[in-house]
Coordinates of C-alpha atoms and ligand atoms in Angstrom, one line a residue:
X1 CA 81.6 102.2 95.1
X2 CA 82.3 105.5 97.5
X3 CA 82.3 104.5 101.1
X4 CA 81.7 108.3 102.3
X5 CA 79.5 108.2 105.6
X6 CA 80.8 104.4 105.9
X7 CA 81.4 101.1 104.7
X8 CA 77.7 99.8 104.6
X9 CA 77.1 102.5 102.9
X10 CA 78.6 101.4 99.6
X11 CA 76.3 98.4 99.7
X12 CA 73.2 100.4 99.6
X13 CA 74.9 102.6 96.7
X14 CA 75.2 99.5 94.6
X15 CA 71.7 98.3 95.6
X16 CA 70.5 101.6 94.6
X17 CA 71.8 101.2 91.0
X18 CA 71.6 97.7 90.8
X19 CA 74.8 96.2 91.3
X20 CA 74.6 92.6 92.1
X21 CA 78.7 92.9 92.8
X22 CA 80.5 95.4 94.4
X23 CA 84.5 96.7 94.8
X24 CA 85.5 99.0 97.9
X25 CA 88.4 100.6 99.7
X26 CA 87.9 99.2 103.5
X27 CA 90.3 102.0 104.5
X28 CA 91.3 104.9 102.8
X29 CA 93.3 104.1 100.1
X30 CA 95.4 107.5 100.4
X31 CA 97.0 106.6 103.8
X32 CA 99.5 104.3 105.5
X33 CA 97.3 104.5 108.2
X34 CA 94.0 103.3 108.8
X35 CA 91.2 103.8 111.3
X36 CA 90.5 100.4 112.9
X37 CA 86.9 98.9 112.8
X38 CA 84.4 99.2 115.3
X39 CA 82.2 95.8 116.0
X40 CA 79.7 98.6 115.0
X41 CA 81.1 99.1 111.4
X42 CA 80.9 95.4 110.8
X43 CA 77.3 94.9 111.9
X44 CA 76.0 97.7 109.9
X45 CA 78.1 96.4 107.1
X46 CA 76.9 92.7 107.1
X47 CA 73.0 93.9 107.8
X48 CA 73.3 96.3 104.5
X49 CA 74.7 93.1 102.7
X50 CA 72.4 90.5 104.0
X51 CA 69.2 93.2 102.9
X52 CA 70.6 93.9 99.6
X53 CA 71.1 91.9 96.3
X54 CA 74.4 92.5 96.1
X55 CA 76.0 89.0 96.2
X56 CA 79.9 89.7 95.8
X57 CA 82.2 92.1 97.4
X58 CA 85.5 92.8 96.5
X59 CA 88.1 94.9 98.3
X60 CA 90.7 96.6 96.4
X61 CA 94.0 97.8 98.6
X62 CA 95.7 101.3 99.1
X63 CA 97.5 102.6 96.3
X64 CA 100.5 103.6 98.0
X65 CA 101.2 99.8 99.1
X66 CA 104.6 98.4 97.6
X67 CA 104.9 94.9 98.2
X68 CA 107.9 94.9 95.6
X69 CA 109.7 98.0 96.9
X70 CA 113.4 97.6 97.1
X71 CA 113.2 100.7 100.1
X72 CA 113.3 98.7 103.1
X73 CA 111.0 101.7 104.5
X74 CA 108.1 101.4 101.9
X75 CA 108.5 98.0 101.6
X76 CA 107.9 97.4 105.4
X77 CA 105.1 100.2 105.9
X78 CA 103.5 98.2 102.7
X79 CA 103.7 95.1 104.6
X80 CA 102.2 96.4 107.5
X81 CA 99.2 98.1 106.3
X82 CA 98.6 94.9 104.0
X83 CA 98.5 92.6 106.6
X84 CA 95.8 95.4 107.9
X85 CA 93.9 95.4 104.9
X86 CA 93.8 91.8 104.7
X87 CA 92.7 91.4 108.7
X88 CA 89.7 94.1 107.9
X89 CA 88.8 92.0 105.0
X90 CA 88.3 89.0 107.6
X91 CA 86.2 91.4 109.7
X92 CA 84.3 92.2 107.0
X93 CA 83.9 88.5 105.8
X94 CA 85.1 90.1 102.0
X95 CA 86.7 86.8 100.4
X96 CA 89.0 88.7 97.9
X97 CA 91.3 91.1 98.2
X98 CA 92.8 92.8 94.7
X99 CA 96.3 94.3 94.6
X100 CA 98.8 95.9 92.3
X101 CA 101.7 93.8 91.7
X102 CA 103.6 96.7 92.7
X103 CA 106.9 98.2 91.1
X104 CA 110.8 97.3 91.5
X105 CA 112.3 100.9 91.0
X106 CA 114.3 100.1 88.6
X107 CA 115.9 97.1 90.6
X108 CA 115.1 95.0 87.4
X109 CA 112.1 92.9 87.0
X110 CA 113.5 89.3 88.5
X111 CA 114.2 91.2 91.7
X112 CA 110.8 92.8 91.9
X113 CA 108.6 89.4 91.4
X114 CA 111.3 87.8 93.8
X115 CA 110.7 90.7 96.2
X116 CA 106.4 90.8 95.9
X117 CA 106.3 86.8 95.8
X118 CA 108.1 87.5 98.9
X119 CA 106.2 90.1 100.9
X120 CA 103.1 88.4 100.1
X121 CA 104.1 84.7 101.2
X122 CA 105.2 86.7 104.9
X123 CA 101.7 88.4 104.6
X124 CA 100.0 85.3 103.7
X125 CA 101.8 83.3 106.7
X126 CA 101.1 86.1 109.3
X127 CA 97.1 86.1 108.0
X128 CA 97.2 82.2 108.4
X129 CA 93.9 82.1 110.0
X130 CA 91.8 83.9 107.8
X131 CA 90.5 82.5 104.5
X132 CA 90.9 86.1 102.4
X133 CA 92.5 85.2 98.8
X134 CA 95.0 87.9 97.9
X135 CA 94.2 88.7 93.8
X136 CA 97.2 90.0 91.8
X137 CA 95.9 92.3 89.2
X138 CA 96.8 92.5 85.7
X139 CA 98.6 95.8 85.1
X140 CA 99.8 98.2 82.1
X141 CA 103.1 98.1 82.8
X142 CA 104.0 101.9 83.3
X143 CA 107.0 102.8 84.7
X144 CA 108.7 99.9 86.4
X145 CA 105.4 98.2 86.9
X146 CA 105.5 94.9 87.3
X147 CA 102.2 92.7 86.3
X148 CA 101.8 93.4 82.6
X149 CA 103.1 90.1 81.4
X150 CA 100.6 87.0 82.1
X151 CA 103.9 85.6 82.8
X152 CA 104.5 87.8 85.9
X153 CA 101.4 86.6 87.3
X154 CA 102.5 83.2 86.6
X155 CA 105.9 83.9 88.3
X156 CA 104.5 84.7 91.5
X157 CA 101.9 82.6 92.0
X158 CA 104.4 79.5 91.4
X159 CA 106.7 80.9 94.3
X160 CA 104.1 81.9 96.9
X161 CA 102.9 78.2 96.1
X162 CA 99.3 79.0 98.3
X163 CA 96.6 78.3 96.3
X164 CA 93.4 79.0 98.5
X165 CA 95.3 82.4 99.6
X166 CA 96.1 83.6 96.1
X167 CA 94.0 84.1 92.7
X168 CA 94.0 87.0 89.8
X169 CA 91.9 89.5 88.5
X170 CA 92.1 91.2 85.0
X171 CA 91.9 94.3 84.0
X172 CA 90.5 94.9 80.2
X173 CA 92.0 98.2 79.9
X174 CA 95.4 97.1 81.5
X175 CA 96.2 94.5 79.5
X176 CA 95.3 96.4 76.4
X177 CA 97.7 98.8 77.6
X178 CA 100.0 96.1 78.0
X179 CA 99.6 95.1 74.6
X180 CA 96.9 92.2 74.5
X181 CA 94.7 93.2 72.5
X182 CA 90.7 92.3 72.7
X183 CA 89.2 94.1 69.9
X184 CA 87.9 91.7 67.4
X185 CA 87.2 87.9 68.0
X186 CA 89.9 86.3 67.2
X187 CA 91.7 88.8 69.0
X188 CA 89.8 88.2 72.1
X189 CA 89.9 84.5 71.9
X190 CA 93.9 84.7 71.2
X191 CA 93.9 86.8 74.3
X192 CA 91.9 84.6 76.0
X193 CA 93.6 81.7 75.5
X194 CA 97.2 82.6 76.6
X195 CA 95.6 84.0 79.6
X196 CA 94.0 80.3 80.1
X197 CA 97.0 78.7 79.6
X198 CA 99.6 81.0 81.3
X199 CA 97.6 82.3 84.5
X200 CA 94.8 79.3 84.5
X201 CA 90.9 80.8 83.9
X202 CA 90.5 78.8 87.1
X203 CA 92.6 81.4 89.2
X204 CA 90.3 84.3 88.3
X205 CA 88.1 85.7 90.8
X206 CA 87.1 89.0 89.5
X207 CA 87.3 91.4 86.2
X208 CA 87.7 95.0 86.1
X209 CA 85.8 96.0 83.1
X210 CA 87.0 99.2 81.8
X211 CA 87.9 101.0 78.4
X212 CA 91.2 102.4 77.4
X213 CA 91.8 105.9 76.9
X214 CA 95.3 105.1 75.5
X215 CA 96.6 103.4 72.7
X216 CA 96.9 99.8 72.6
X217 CA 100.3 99.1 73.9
X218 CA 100.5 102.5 74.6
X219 CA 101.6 100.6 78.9
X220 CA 99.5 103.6 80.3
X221 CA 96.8 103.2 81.9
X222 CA 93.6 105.6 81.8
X223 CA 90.3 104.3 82.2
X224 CA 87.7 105.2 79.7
X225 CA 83.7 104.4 79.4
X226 CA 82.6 101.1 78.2
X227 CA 82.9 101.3 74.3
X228 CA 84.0 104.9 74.4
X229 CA 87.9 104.2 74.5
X230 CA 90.6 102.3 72.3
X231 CA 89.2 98.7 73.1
X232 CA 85.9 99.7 72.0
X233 CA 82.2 97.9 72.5
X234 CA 82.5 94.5 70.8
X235 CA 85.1 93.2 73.1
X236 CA 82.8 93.7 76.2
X237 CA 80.0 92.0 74.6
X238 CA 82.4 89.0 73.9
X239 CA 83.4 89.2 78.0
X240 CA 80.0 89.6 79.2
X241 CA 78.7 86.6 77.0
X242 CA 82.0 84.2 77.6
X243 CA 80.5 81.5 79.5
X244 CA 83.6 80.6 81.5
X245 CA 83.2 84.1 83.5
X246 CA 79.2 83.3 84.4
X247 CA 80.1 83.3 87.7
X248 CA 83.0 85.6 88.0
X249 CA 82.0 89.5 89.3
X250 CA 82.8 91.8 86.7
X251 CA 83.4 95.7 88.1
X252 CA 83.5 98.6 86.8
X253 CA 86.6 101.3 87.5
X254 CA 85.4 104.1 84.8
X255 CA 85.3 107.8 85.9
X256 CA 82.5 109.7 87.4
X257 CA 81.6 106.8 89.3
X258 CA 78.3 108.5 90.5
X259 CA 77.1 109.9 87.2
X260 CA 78.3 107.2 84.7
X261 CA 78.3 104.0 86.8
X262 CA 74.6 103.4 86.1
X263 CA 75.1 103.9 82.3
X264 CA 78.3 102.0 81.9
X265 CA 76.5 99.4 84.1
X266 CA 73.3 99.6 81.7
X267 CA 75.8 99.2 78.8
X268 CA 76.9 96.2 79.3
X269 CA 73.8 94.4 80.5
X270 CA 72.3 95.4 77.5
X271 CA 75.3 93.4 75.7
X272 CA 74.1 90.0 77.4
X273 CA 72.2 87.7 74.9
X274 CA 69.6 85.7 76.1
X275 CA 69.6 82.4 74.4
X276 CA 66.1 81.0 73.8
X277 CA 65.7 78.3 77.1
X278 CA 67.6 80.1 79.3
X279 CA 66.7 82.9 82.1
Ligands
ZN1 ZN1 91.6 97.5 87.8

């Protein structure tokens, strides 16, 4: 959800279209630098929430953080302005904080996971008073990407070794990219079920539900309207009806967030099926 004219103000955006969970950039995502919070910016921010029905928030951090960088330049300015996005997370009283697993530059893939289990142990250890889980997002893979193997996830997870301070959240259209595909059933439960036993569906804290624009495998990532990309409808309707995510937010990253949030949204409520008994 945009933030323009401030934070609270994504809150009554979502209301407005009925979100009942939300995913927002507490500082702009562009920038090493961010503008610190005023006591002001977190009132207004926790009235919006208290009046609205939206019931999770999710923060999702700056792009241009590396926490796998093998520059010692980007990789401390990453640290720095992660610790920051974490600490305005606490302010906010936003539980979960989404981030790229970051790439390695071509340092190989061992170094990289060493380097981002690393960076976000240190982050983790300089946050240690604040409850914020940090959640490693799935990724396509492009470039030197790190993230597009369940495996990876796995891998970092066992060395930072925090489990209150660090969960997952997975992208449809990344991992399609990546190569796990979700298009029929059996696809989706196979999918599914090396996810379960690699990452642990207890570990996920949010879904990004978006289509691909690219082909699967293709390890780029372009976000498409829900069942107007490669992935296509039926795999949403099998996520939105797969009872171990009931309680698990599911967001939306699709483009022309103002004009096609509402109708992606729409989409894939109108995928839920209501079993006789239940509300
Ligand atoms: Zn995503």
């Amino acid at each position: 959800m945009p933030t323009a004219g401030g934070l609270y103000r994504a809150v009554e955006r979502g209301e407005a279209i009925g979100c009942d969970a939300i995913q927002i950039f507490t500082r702009n995502p562009n920038q090493w630098e961010s503008k610190p919070l005023t006591d002001a910016d977190i009132q207004r921010f926790a009235d919006a929430l208290a009046k609205s029905r939206v019931r999770a928030v999710v923060a999702h951090d700056a792009y241009l953080i590396n926490l796998a960088a093998p520059d010692r330049t980007v990789l401390k300015k990453s640290l720095i302005a992660f610790q920051d996005e974490i600490e305005r997370c606490h302010l906010l009283g936003i539980p979960h904080l989404v981030t790229h697993m970051g790439s390695h530059m071509e340092a190989g893939e061992d170094k990289g996971l060493r380097r981002l289990s690393d960076s976000i142990a240190k982050v983790i250890g300089k946050t240690a008073k604040s409850s914020v889980r940090v959640l490693i997002e799935t990724t396509a893979g492009q470039g030197t990407g790190l993230g597009y193997r369940f495996e990876h996830l796995r891998t970092v997870m066992d060395n930072v070794n925090q489990p209150e301070r660090l969960g997952v959240c997975l992208d449809t259209c990344h991992i399609f990219a990546a190569g796990y595909n979700l298009r029929t059933q059996y696809a989706y439960r196979k999918t599914m079920r090396k996810f379960g036993e690699i990452v642990g569906v207890n570990n996920l804290f949010c879904i990004h539900a978006n289509d691909a624009k690219k082909l699967f495998g293709s390890r780029v990532d372009r976000h498409a309207h829900i069942g107007e990309g490669e992935i296509g409808a039926d795999a949403f309707r099998f996520l939105v009806n797969d009872r171990r995510f009931r309680n698990t937010p599911i967001l939306l990253e699709t483009p022309e967030a103002e004009a096609m949030h509402p109708v992606n949204l729409r989409k894939l409520r109108g995928m839920i099926r209501r079993t006789r008994g239940t509300v």
